[in-house]
């Protein structure tokens, strides 16, 4: 069965520093890949997604992610963290062969931004 | 567009009580989903629907039932609530394959 691993339940960076949140998936056939962000007491909002084509995907708020098939990874990065980036981030996958198109989520990474 | 809305926002139940959570979307999406979010476990799929009048089980369906009588609404029912069902429940909808799921604001449920 498909699974998603997010390394690090908490990541702490200084304001202005690089943000790197890691995500690895388990399937041999690349799935659809998503990153969602959840601010406190809110629902999930799509940051970016990879379905096909260019492997470097740009999203909202300056985030981007690169699909690397050889590493089965889809890590999320941002060159310079801002205080407003503090939130929980979820990597999710959707199996291309699954007609329900459901999402399978990682356990999440909480990003803390230090002033 | 309101997007995806959920009612209620918060509810406290006693063990054994029943309740229904309502999800509504105004984007004409075919697919709708119910997830639960628990600390350290991400979101897990409870039930989903691929169209009006159809429902199917997800990863953690036990203790829940659903109905999709109208395309825009997806109801999640708890017939006899248990403390293990204390969680935050999210509804989502989408057009389908590879496309973005849009999430509601969540319902926080506490079962005593």
PDB file of C-alpha atoms in Angstrom:
ATOM      1  CA  UNK A   1       0.000   0.000   0.000  1.00  0.00           C
ATOM      2  CA  UNK A   2       1.041   3.528  -0.699  1.00  0.00           C
ATOM      3  CA  UNK A   3       2.668   5.400   2.195  1.00  0.00           C
ATOM      4  CA  UNK A   4       4.184   8.814   2.802  1.00  0.00           C
ATOM      5  CA  UNK A   5       7.027   9.608   5.189  1.00  0.00           C
ATOM      6  CA  UNK A   6       7.775  13.085   6.453  1.00  0.00           C
ATOM      7  CA  UNK A   7      11.088  13.251   8.283  1.00  0.00           C
ATOM      8  CA  UNK A   8      10.926  15.430  11.366  1.00  0.00           C
ATOM      9  CA  UNK A   9       7.696  16.178  13.192  1.00  0.00           C
ATOM     10  CA  UNK A  10       9.086  19.603  14.084  1.00  0.00           C
ATOM     11  CA  UNK A  11      11.503  21.812  12.159  1.00  0.00           C
ATOM     12  CA  UNK A  12      12.789  25.086  13.593  1.00  0.00           C
ATOM     13  CA  UNK A  13      14.488  27.778  11.489  1.00  0.00           C
ATOM     14  CA  UNK A  14      15.453  31.389  11.968  1.00  0.00           C
ATOM     15  CA  UNK A  15      13.634  34.088  10.065  1.00  0.00           C
ATOM     16  CA  UNK A  16      15.411  34.530   6.732  1.00  0.00           C
ATOM     17  CA  UNK A  17      16.910  31.027   6.745  1.00  0.00           C
ATOM     18  CA  UNK A  18      16.295  28.260   4.233  1.00  0.00           C
ATOM     19  CA  UNK A  19      13.275  26.055   4.843  1.00  0.00           C
ATOM     20  CA  UNK A  20      13.572  22.383   3.893  1.00  0.00           C
ATOM     21  CA  UNK A  21      10.778  19.944   4.681  1.00  0.00           C
ATOM     22  CA  UNK A  22      11.291  16.365   3.595  1.00  0.00           C
ATOM     23  CA  UNK A  23       8.801  13.979   2.008  1.00  0.00           C
ATOM     24  CA  UNK A  24       9.316  10.491   0.614  1.00  0.00           C
ATOM     25  CA  UNK A  25       6.716   8.193  -0.920  1.00  0.00           C
ATOM     26  CA  UNK A  26       6.754   4.432  -1.202  1.00  0.00           C
ATOM     27  CA  UNK A  27       5.333   3.419  -4.581  1.00  0.00           C
ATOM     28  CA  UNK A  28       7.386   2.356  -7.611  1.00  0.00           C
ATOM     29  CA  UNK A  29       4.968   4.187  -9.903  1.00  0.00           C
ATOM     30  CA  UNK A  30       5.167   7.920  -9.199  1.00  0.00           C
ATOM     31  CA  UNK A  31       1.893   9.166  -7.749  1.00  0.00           C
ATOM     32  CA  UNK A  32       0.385  12.611  -7.889  1.00  0.00           C
ATOM     33  CA  UNK A  33       2.182  14.638  -5.197  1.00  0.00           C
ATOM     34  CA  UNK A  34       0.875  17.458  -3.068  1.00  0.00           C
ATOM     35  CA  UNK A  35       1.951  19.777  -0.282  1.00  0.00           C
ATOM     36  CA  UNK A  36      -0.721  21.320   1.926  1.00  0.00           C
ATOM     37  CA  UNK A  37      -0.330  23.891   4.705  1.00  0.00           C
ATOM     38  CA  UNK A  38      -2.502  24.159   7.807  1.00  0.00           C
ATOM     39  CA  UNK A  39      -2.509  27.305   9.903  1.00  0.00           C
ATOM     40  CA  UNK A  40      -3.742  27.034  13.509  1.00  0.00           C
ATOM     41  CA  UNK A  41      -7.435  26.173  13.800  1.00  0.00           C
ATOM     42  CA  UNK A  42      -7.929  26.227  10.045  1.00  0.00           C
ATOM     43  CA  UNK A  43      -8.441  23.757   7.238  1.00  0.00           C
ATOM     44  CA  UNK A  44      -5.793  22.657   4.763  1.00  0.00           C
ATOM     45  CA  UNK A  45      -4.732  24.863   1.876  1.00  0.00           C
ATOM     46  CA  UNK A  46      -2.890  23.647  -1.214  1.00  0.00           C
ATOM     47  CA  UNK A  47       0.672  24.964  -1.523  1.00  0.00           C
ATOM     48  CA  UNK A  48       1.637  23.154  -4.707  1.00  0.00           C
ATOM     49  CA  UNK A  49       1.283  19.892  -6.583  1.00  0.00           C
ATOM     50  CA  UNK A  50       3.034  17.726  -9.132  1.00  0.00           C
ATOM     51  CA  UNK A  51       1.002  15.805 -11.685  1.00  0.00           C
ATOM     52  CA  UNK A  52       3.166  15.698 -14.812  1.00  0.00           C
ATOM     53  CA  UNK A  53       5.766  17.667 -16.721  1.00  0.00           C
ATOM     54  CA  UNK A  54       8.413  19.863 -15.109  1.00  0.00           C
ATOM     55  CA  UNK A  55       9.773  18.283 -11.957  1.00  0.00           C
ATOM     56  CA  UNK A  56      10.395  21.594 -10.184  1.00  0.00           C
ATOM     57  CA  UNK A  57       7.046  22.947  -9.076  1.00  0.00           C
ATOM     58  CA  UNK A  58       6.459  26.454  -7.778  1.00  0.00           C
ATOM     59  CA  UNK A  59       3.666  27.192  -5.368  1.00  0.00           C
ATOM     60  CA  UNK A  60       2.195  29.983  -3.339  1.00  0.00           C
ATOM     61  CA  UNK A  61       4.044  32.096  -0.781  1.00  0.00           C
ATOM     62  CA  UNK A  62       7.463  31.450  -2.368  1.00  0.00           C
ATOM     63  CA  UNK A  63       7.511  27.698  -1.790  1.00  0.00           C
ATOM     64  CA  UNK A  64       8.692  25.175  -4.324  1.00  0.00           C
ATOM     65  CA  UNK A  65       9.229  21.419  -4.457  1.00  0.00           C
ATOM     66  CA  UNK A  66      11.174  19.106  -6.697  1.00  0.00           C
ATOM     67  CA  UNK A  67      10.002  15.653  -7.731  1.00  0.00           C
ATOM     68  CA  UNK A  68      12.928  13.228  -7.819  1.00  0.00           C
ATOM     69  CA  UNK A  69      11.868   9.851  -9.126  1.00  0.00           C
ATOM     70  CA  UNK A  70      15.210   8.166  -8.367  1.00  0.00           C
ATOM     71  CA  UNK A  71      14.920   9.195  -4.716  1.00  0.00           C
ATOM     72  CA  UNK A  72      11.099   8.812  -4.467  1.00  0.00           C
ATOM     73  CA  UNK A  73      11.114  12.261  -2.899  1.00  0.00           C
ATOM     74  CA  UNK A  74       9.179  15.507  -3.091  1.00  0.00           C
ATOM     75  CA  UNK A  75      10.905  17.860  -0.658  1.00  0.00           C
ATOM     76  CA  UNK A  76       9.493  21.331   0.000  1.00  0.00           C
ATOM     77  CA  UNK A  77      11.791  24.358   0.116  1.00  0.00           C
ATOM     78  CA  UNK A  78      11.676  28.108   0.569  1.00  0.00           C
ATOM     79  CA  UNK A  79      14.840  30.229   0.311  1.00  0.00           C
ATOM     80  CA  UNK A  80      13.994  32.624   3.130  1.00  0.00           C
ATOM     81  CA  UNK A  81      11.593  31.873   5.984  1.00  0.00           C
ATOM     82  CA  UNK A  82       9.112  34.444   7.168  1.00  0.00           C
ATOM     83  CA  UNK A  83       7.347  34.509  10.523  1.00  0.00           C
ATOM     84  CA  UNK A  84       4.042  33.989   8.709  1.00  0.00           C
ATOM     85  CA  UNK A  85       5.292  30.595   7.433  1.00  0.00           C
ATOM     86  CA  UNK A  86       4.876  29.081  10.891  1.00  0.00           C
ATOM     87  CA  UNK A  87       2.290  26.342  10.374  1.00  0.00           C
ATOM     88  CA  UNK A  88       1.945  22.596   9.909  1.00  0.00           C
ATOM     89  CA  UNK A  89       2.824  21.181   6.516  1.00  0.00           C
ATOM     90  CA  UNK A  90       1.493  17.952   5.066  1.00  0.00           C
ATOM     91  CA  UNK A  91       2.813  15.991   2.142  1.00  0.00           C
ATOM     92  CA  UNK A  92       0.177  13.876   0.400  1.00  0.00           C
ATOM     93  CA  UNK A  93       0.030  11.483  -2.522  1.00  0.00           C
ATOM     94  CA  UNK A  94      -2.703  10.182  -4.780  1.00  0.00           C
ATOM     95  CA  UNK A  95      -2.265   6.896  -6.606  1.00  0.00           C
ATOM     96  CA  UNK A  96      -2.701   7.380 -10.362  1.00  0.00           C
ATOM     97  CA  UNK A  97      -4.415   3.998 -10.630  1.00  0.00           C
ATOM     98  CA  UNK A  98      -6.890   4.641  -7.805  1.00  0.00           C
ATOM     99  CA  UNK A  99     -10.298   5.666  -9.140  1.00  0.00           C
ATOM    100  CA  UNK A 100     -11.293   7.174  -5.800  1.00  0.00           C
ATOM    101  CA  UNK A 101      -8.494   9.766  -6.148  1.00  0.00           C
ATOM    102  CA  UNK A 102      -8.167   9.835  -2.391  1.00  0.00           C
ATOM    103  CA  UNK A 103      -5.180  11.451  -0.694  1.00  0.00           C
ATOM    104  CA  UNK A 104      -2.777   9.604   1.570  1.00  0.00           C
ATOM    105  CA  UNK A 105      -1.135  11.976   3.997  1.00  0.00           C
ATOM    106  CA  UNK A 106       2.139  12.031   5.822  1.00  0.00           C
ATOM    107  CA  UNK A 107       2.082  12.664   9.547  1.00  0.00           C
ATOM    108  CA  UNK A 108       2.924  16.336   9.122  1.00  0.00           C
ATOM    109  CA  UNK A 109       5.817  18.644   9.987  1.00  0.00           C
ATOM    110  CA  UNK A 110       5.308  21.638  12.224  1.00  0.00           C
ATOM    111  CA  UNK A 111       7.485  24.558  11.113  1.00  0.00           C
ATOM    112  CA  UNK A 112       8.615  26.976  13.799  1.00  0.00           C
ATOM    113  CA  UNK A 113      10.187  30.274  12.719  1.00  0.00           C
ATOM    114  CA  UNK A 114      12.411  32.034  15.257  1.00  0.00           C
ATOM    115  CA  UNK A 115      12.763  35.812  15.126  1.00  0.00           C
TER     116      UNK A 115
ATOM    117  CA  UNK B   1     -18.241  31.151  -3.574  1.00  0.00           C
ATOM    118  CA  UNK B   2     -18.241  29.774  -0.049  1.00  0.00           C
ATOM    119  CA  UNK B   3     -16.160  26.760  -1.142  1.00  0.00           C
ATOM    120  CA  UNK B   4     -16.481  23.932   1.378  1.00  0.00           C
ATOM    121  CA  UNK B   5     -18.383  24.584   4.583  1.00  0.00           C
ATOM    122  CA  UNK B   6     -18.830  22.360   7.616  1.00  0.00           C
ATOM    123  CA  UNK B   7     -21.325  22.451  10.458  1.00  0.00           C
ATOM    124  CA  UNK B   8     -21.035  22.447  13.378  1.00  0.00           C
ATOM    125  CA  UNK B   9     -17.612  23.916  14.159  1.00  0.00           C
ATOM    126  CA  UNK B  10     -17.401  22.331  17.582  1.00  0.00           C
ATOM    127  CA  UNK B  11     -19.413  19.745  19.484  1.00  0.00           C
ATOM    128  CA  UNK B  12     -19.198  17.896  22.760  1.00  0.00           C
ATOM    129  CA  UNK B  13     -20.921  14.512  22.979  1.00  0.00           C
ATOM    130  CA  UNK B  14     -21.351  11.944  25.703  1.00  0.00           C
ATOM    131  CA  UNK B  15     -20.449   8.337  25.005  1.00  0.00           C
ATOM    132  CA  UNK B  16     -23.309   6.621  23.196  1.00  0.00           C
ATOM    133  CA  UNK B  17     -24.876   9.767  21.775  1.00  0.00           C
ATOM    134  CA  UNK B  18     -25.342  10.224  18.047  1.00  0.00           C
ATOM    135  CA  UNK B  19     -24.761  13.168  15.760  1.00  0.00           C
ATOM    136  CA  UNK B  20     -24.432  14.159  12.117  1.00  0.00           C
ATOM    137  CA  UNK B  21     -21.773  16.366  10.611  1.00  0.00           C
ATOM    138  CA  UNK B  22     -22.733  18.266   7.501  1.00  0.00           C
ATOM    139  CA  UNK B  23     -20.424  19.161   4.633  1.00  0.00           C
ATOM    140  CA  UNK B  24     -21.554  21.376   1.782  1.00  0.00           C
ATOM    141  CA  UNK B  25     -19.702  22.490  -1.355  1.00  0.00           C
ATOM    142  CA  UNK B  26     -20.740  24.961  -4.031  1.00  0.00           C
ATOM    143  CA  UNK B  27     -18.126  24.080  -6.672  1.00  0.00           C
ATOM    144  CA  UNK B  28     -20.128  21.326  -8.399  1.00  0.00           C
ATOM    145  CA  UNK B  29     -17.470  18.766  -7.461  1.00  0.00           C
ATOM    146  CA  UNK B  30     -18.193  15.085  -8.059  1.00  0.00           C
ATOM    147  CA  UNK B  31     -15.861  13.734  -5.392  1.00  0.00           C
ATOM    148  CA  UNK B  32     -16.243  14.326  -1.665  1.00  0.00           C
ATOM    149  CA  UNK B  33     -14.267  12.961   1.266  1.00  0.00           C
ATOM    150  CA  UNK B  34     -14.350  12.788   5.045  1.00  0.00           C
ATOM    151  CA  UNK B  35     -11.037  12.690   6.915  1.00  0.00           C
ATOM    152  CA  UNK B  36     -10.169  12.690  10.578  1.00  0.00           C
ATOM    153  CA  UNK B  37      -7.061  14.366  11.941  1.00  0.00           C
ATOM    154  CA  UNK B  38      -5.336  13.105  15.049  1.00  0.00           C
ATOM    155  CA  UNK B  39      -2.036  14.372  16.499  1.00  0.00           C
ATOM    156  CA  UNK B  40       1.001  12.793  14.876  1.00  0.00           C
ATOM    157  CA  UNK B  41      -1.084  10.806  12.393  1.00  0.00           C
ATOM    158  CA  UNK B  42      -1.831  13.245   9.627  1.00  0.00           C
ATOM    159  CA  UNK B  43      -5.266  12.903   8.055  1.00  0.00           C
ATOM    160  CA  UNK B  44      -6.918   9.548   7.522  1.00  0.00           C
ATOM    161  CA  UNK B  45      -9.776   8.857   5.145  1.00  0.00           C
ATOM    162  CA  UNK B  46     -13.045   7.723   6.739  1.00  0.00           C
ATOM    163  CA  UNK B  47     -15.467   7.507   3.795  1.00  0.00           C
ATOM    164  CA  UNK B  48     -15.693   9.029   0.368  1.00  0.00           C
ATOM    165  CA  UNK B  49     -18.150   9.539  -2.481  1.00  0.00           C
ATOM    166  CA  UNK B  50     -17.522   9.562  -6.220  1.00  0.00           C
ATOM    167  CA  UNK B  51     -20.904  11.037  -7.050  1.00  0.00           C
ATOM    168  CA  UNK B  52     -24.447  11.667  -5.905  1.00  0.00           C
ATOM    169  CA  UNK B  53     -25.967   8.560  -4.369  1.00  0.00           C
ATOM    170  CA  UNK B  54     -22.665   6.681  -4.030  1.00  0.00           C
ATOM    171  CA  UNK B  55     -20.436   6.143  -1.000  1.00  0.00           C
ATOM    172  CA  UNK B  56     -17.478   3.930  -0.163  1.00  0.00           C
ATOM    173  CA  UNK B  57     -15.289   3.055   2.824  1.00  0.00           C
ATOM    174  CA  UNK B  58     -11.917   4.571   3.402  1.00  0.00           C
ATOM    175  CA  UNK B  59      -9.097   3.621   5.726  1.00  0.00           C
ATOM    176  CA  UNK B  60     -10.921   4.050   9.072  1.00  0.00           C
ATOM    177  CA  UNK B  61     -14.689   3.599   8.465  1.00  0.00           C
ATOM    178  CA  UNK B  62     -15.707   1.732  11.636  1.00  0.00           C
ATOM    179  CA  UNK B  63     -18.259   3.574  13.762  1.00  0.00           C
ATOM    180  CA  UNK B  64     -19.224   6.008  10.997  1.00  0.00           C
ATOM    181  CA  UNK B  65     -21.839   6.125   8.282  1.00  0.00           C
ATOM    182  CA  UNK B  66     -22.276   8.542   5.397  1.00  0.00           C
ATOM    183  CA  UNK B  67     -24.849   9.647   2.878  1.00  0.00           C
ATOM    184  CA  UNK B  68     -24.743  11.705  -0.318  1.00  0.00           C
ATOM    185  CA  UNK B  69     -28.343  12.324  -1.306  1.00  0.00           C
ATOM    186  CA  UNK B  70     -27.501  15.603  -3.036  1.00  0.00           C
ATOM    187  CA  UNK B  71     -24.387  16.322  -5.055  1.00  0.00           C
ATOM    188  CA  UNK B  72     -23.450  19.321  -2.963  1.00  0.00           C
ATOM    189  CA  UNK B  73     -23.854  17.680   0.470  1.00  0.00           C
ATOM    190  CA  UNK B  74     -21.984  14.879   2.205  1.00  0.00           C
ATOM    191  CA  UNK B  75     -23.129  13.839   5.684  1.00  0.00           C
ATOM    192  CA  UNK B  76     -21.061  11.959   8.251  1.00  0.00           C
ATOM    193  CA  UNK B  77     -22.939  10.192  11.023  1.00  0.00           C
ATOM    194  CA  UNK B  78     -21.854   8.765  14.338  1.00  0.00           C
ATOM    195  CA  UNK B  79     -24.533   6.372  15.595  1.00  0.00           C
ATOM    196  CA  UNK B  80     -23.033   5.726  19.039  1.00  0.00           C
ATOM    197  CA  UNK B  81     -20.111   8.004  19.819  1.00  0.00           C
ATOM    198  CA  UNK B  82     -17.019   6.656  21.585  1.00  0.00           C
ATOM    199  CA  UNK B  83     -14.103   8.541  23.181  1.00  0.00           C
ATOM    200  CA  UNK B  84     -11.852   7.154  20.413  1.00  0.00           C
ATOM    201  CA  UNK B  85     -13.829   9.297  17.982  1.00  0.00           C
ATOM    202  CA  UNK B  86     -12.586  12.489  19.626  1.00  0.00           C
ATOM    203  CA  UNK B  87     -10.862  14.174  16.726  1.00  0.00           C
ATOM    204  CA  UNK B  88     -10.973  16.994  14.204  1.00  0.00           C
ATOM    205  CA  UNK B  89     -13.022  16.091  11.150  1.00  0.00           C
ATOM    206  CA  UNK B  90     -12.360  17.589   7.736  1.00  0.00           C
ATOM    207  CA  UNK B  91     -14.449  17.398   4.631  1.00  0.00           C
ATOM    208  CA  UNK B  92     -12.917  17.877   1.185  1.00  0.00           C
ATOM    209  CA  UNK B  93     -14.120  17.915  -2.401  1.00  0.00           C
ATOM    210  CA  UNK B  94     -12.572  17.771  -5.860  1.00  0.00           C
ATOM    211  CA  UNK B  95     -13.258  17.258  -9.562  1.00  0.00           C
ATOM    212  CA  UNK B  96     -11.214  14.054  -9.563  1.00  0.00           C
ATOM    213  CA  UNK B  97      -7.958  12.549 -10.708  1.00  0.00           C
ATOM    214  CA  UNK B  98      -4.846  14.473  -9.765  1.00  0.00           C
ATOM    215  CA  UNK B  99      -6.855  17.563  -9.066  1.00  0.00           C
ATOM    216  CA  UNK B 100      -6.809  19.690  -5.956  1.00  0.00           C
ATOM    217  CA  UNK B 101      -8.939  18.704  -3.009  1.00  0.00           C
ATOM    218  CA  UNK B 102     -10.483  21.710  -1.302  1.00  0.00           C
ATOM    219  CA  UNK B 103     -10.901  21.416   2.427  1.00  0.00           C
ATOM    220  CA  UNK B 104     -13.473  22.784   4.819  1.00  0.00           C
ATOM    221  CA  UNK B 105     -12.519  24.518   8.085  1.00  0.00           C
ATOM    222  CA  UNK B 106     -13.052  21.402  10.191  1.00  0.00           C
ATOM    223  CA  UNK B 107     -15.308  20.218  13.009  1.00  0.00           C
ATOM    224  CA  UNK B 108     -13.754  19.655  16.400  1.00  0.00           C
ATOM    225  CA  UNK B 109     -15.509  16.797  18.228  1.00  0.00           C
ATOM    226  CA  UNK B 110     -14.982  15.857  21.838  1.00  0.00           C
ATOM    227  CA  UNK B 111     -16.554  12.646  23.125  1.00  0.00           C
ATOM    228  CA  UNK B 112     -16.642  12.325  26.898  1.00  0.00           C
TER     229      UNK B 112
END
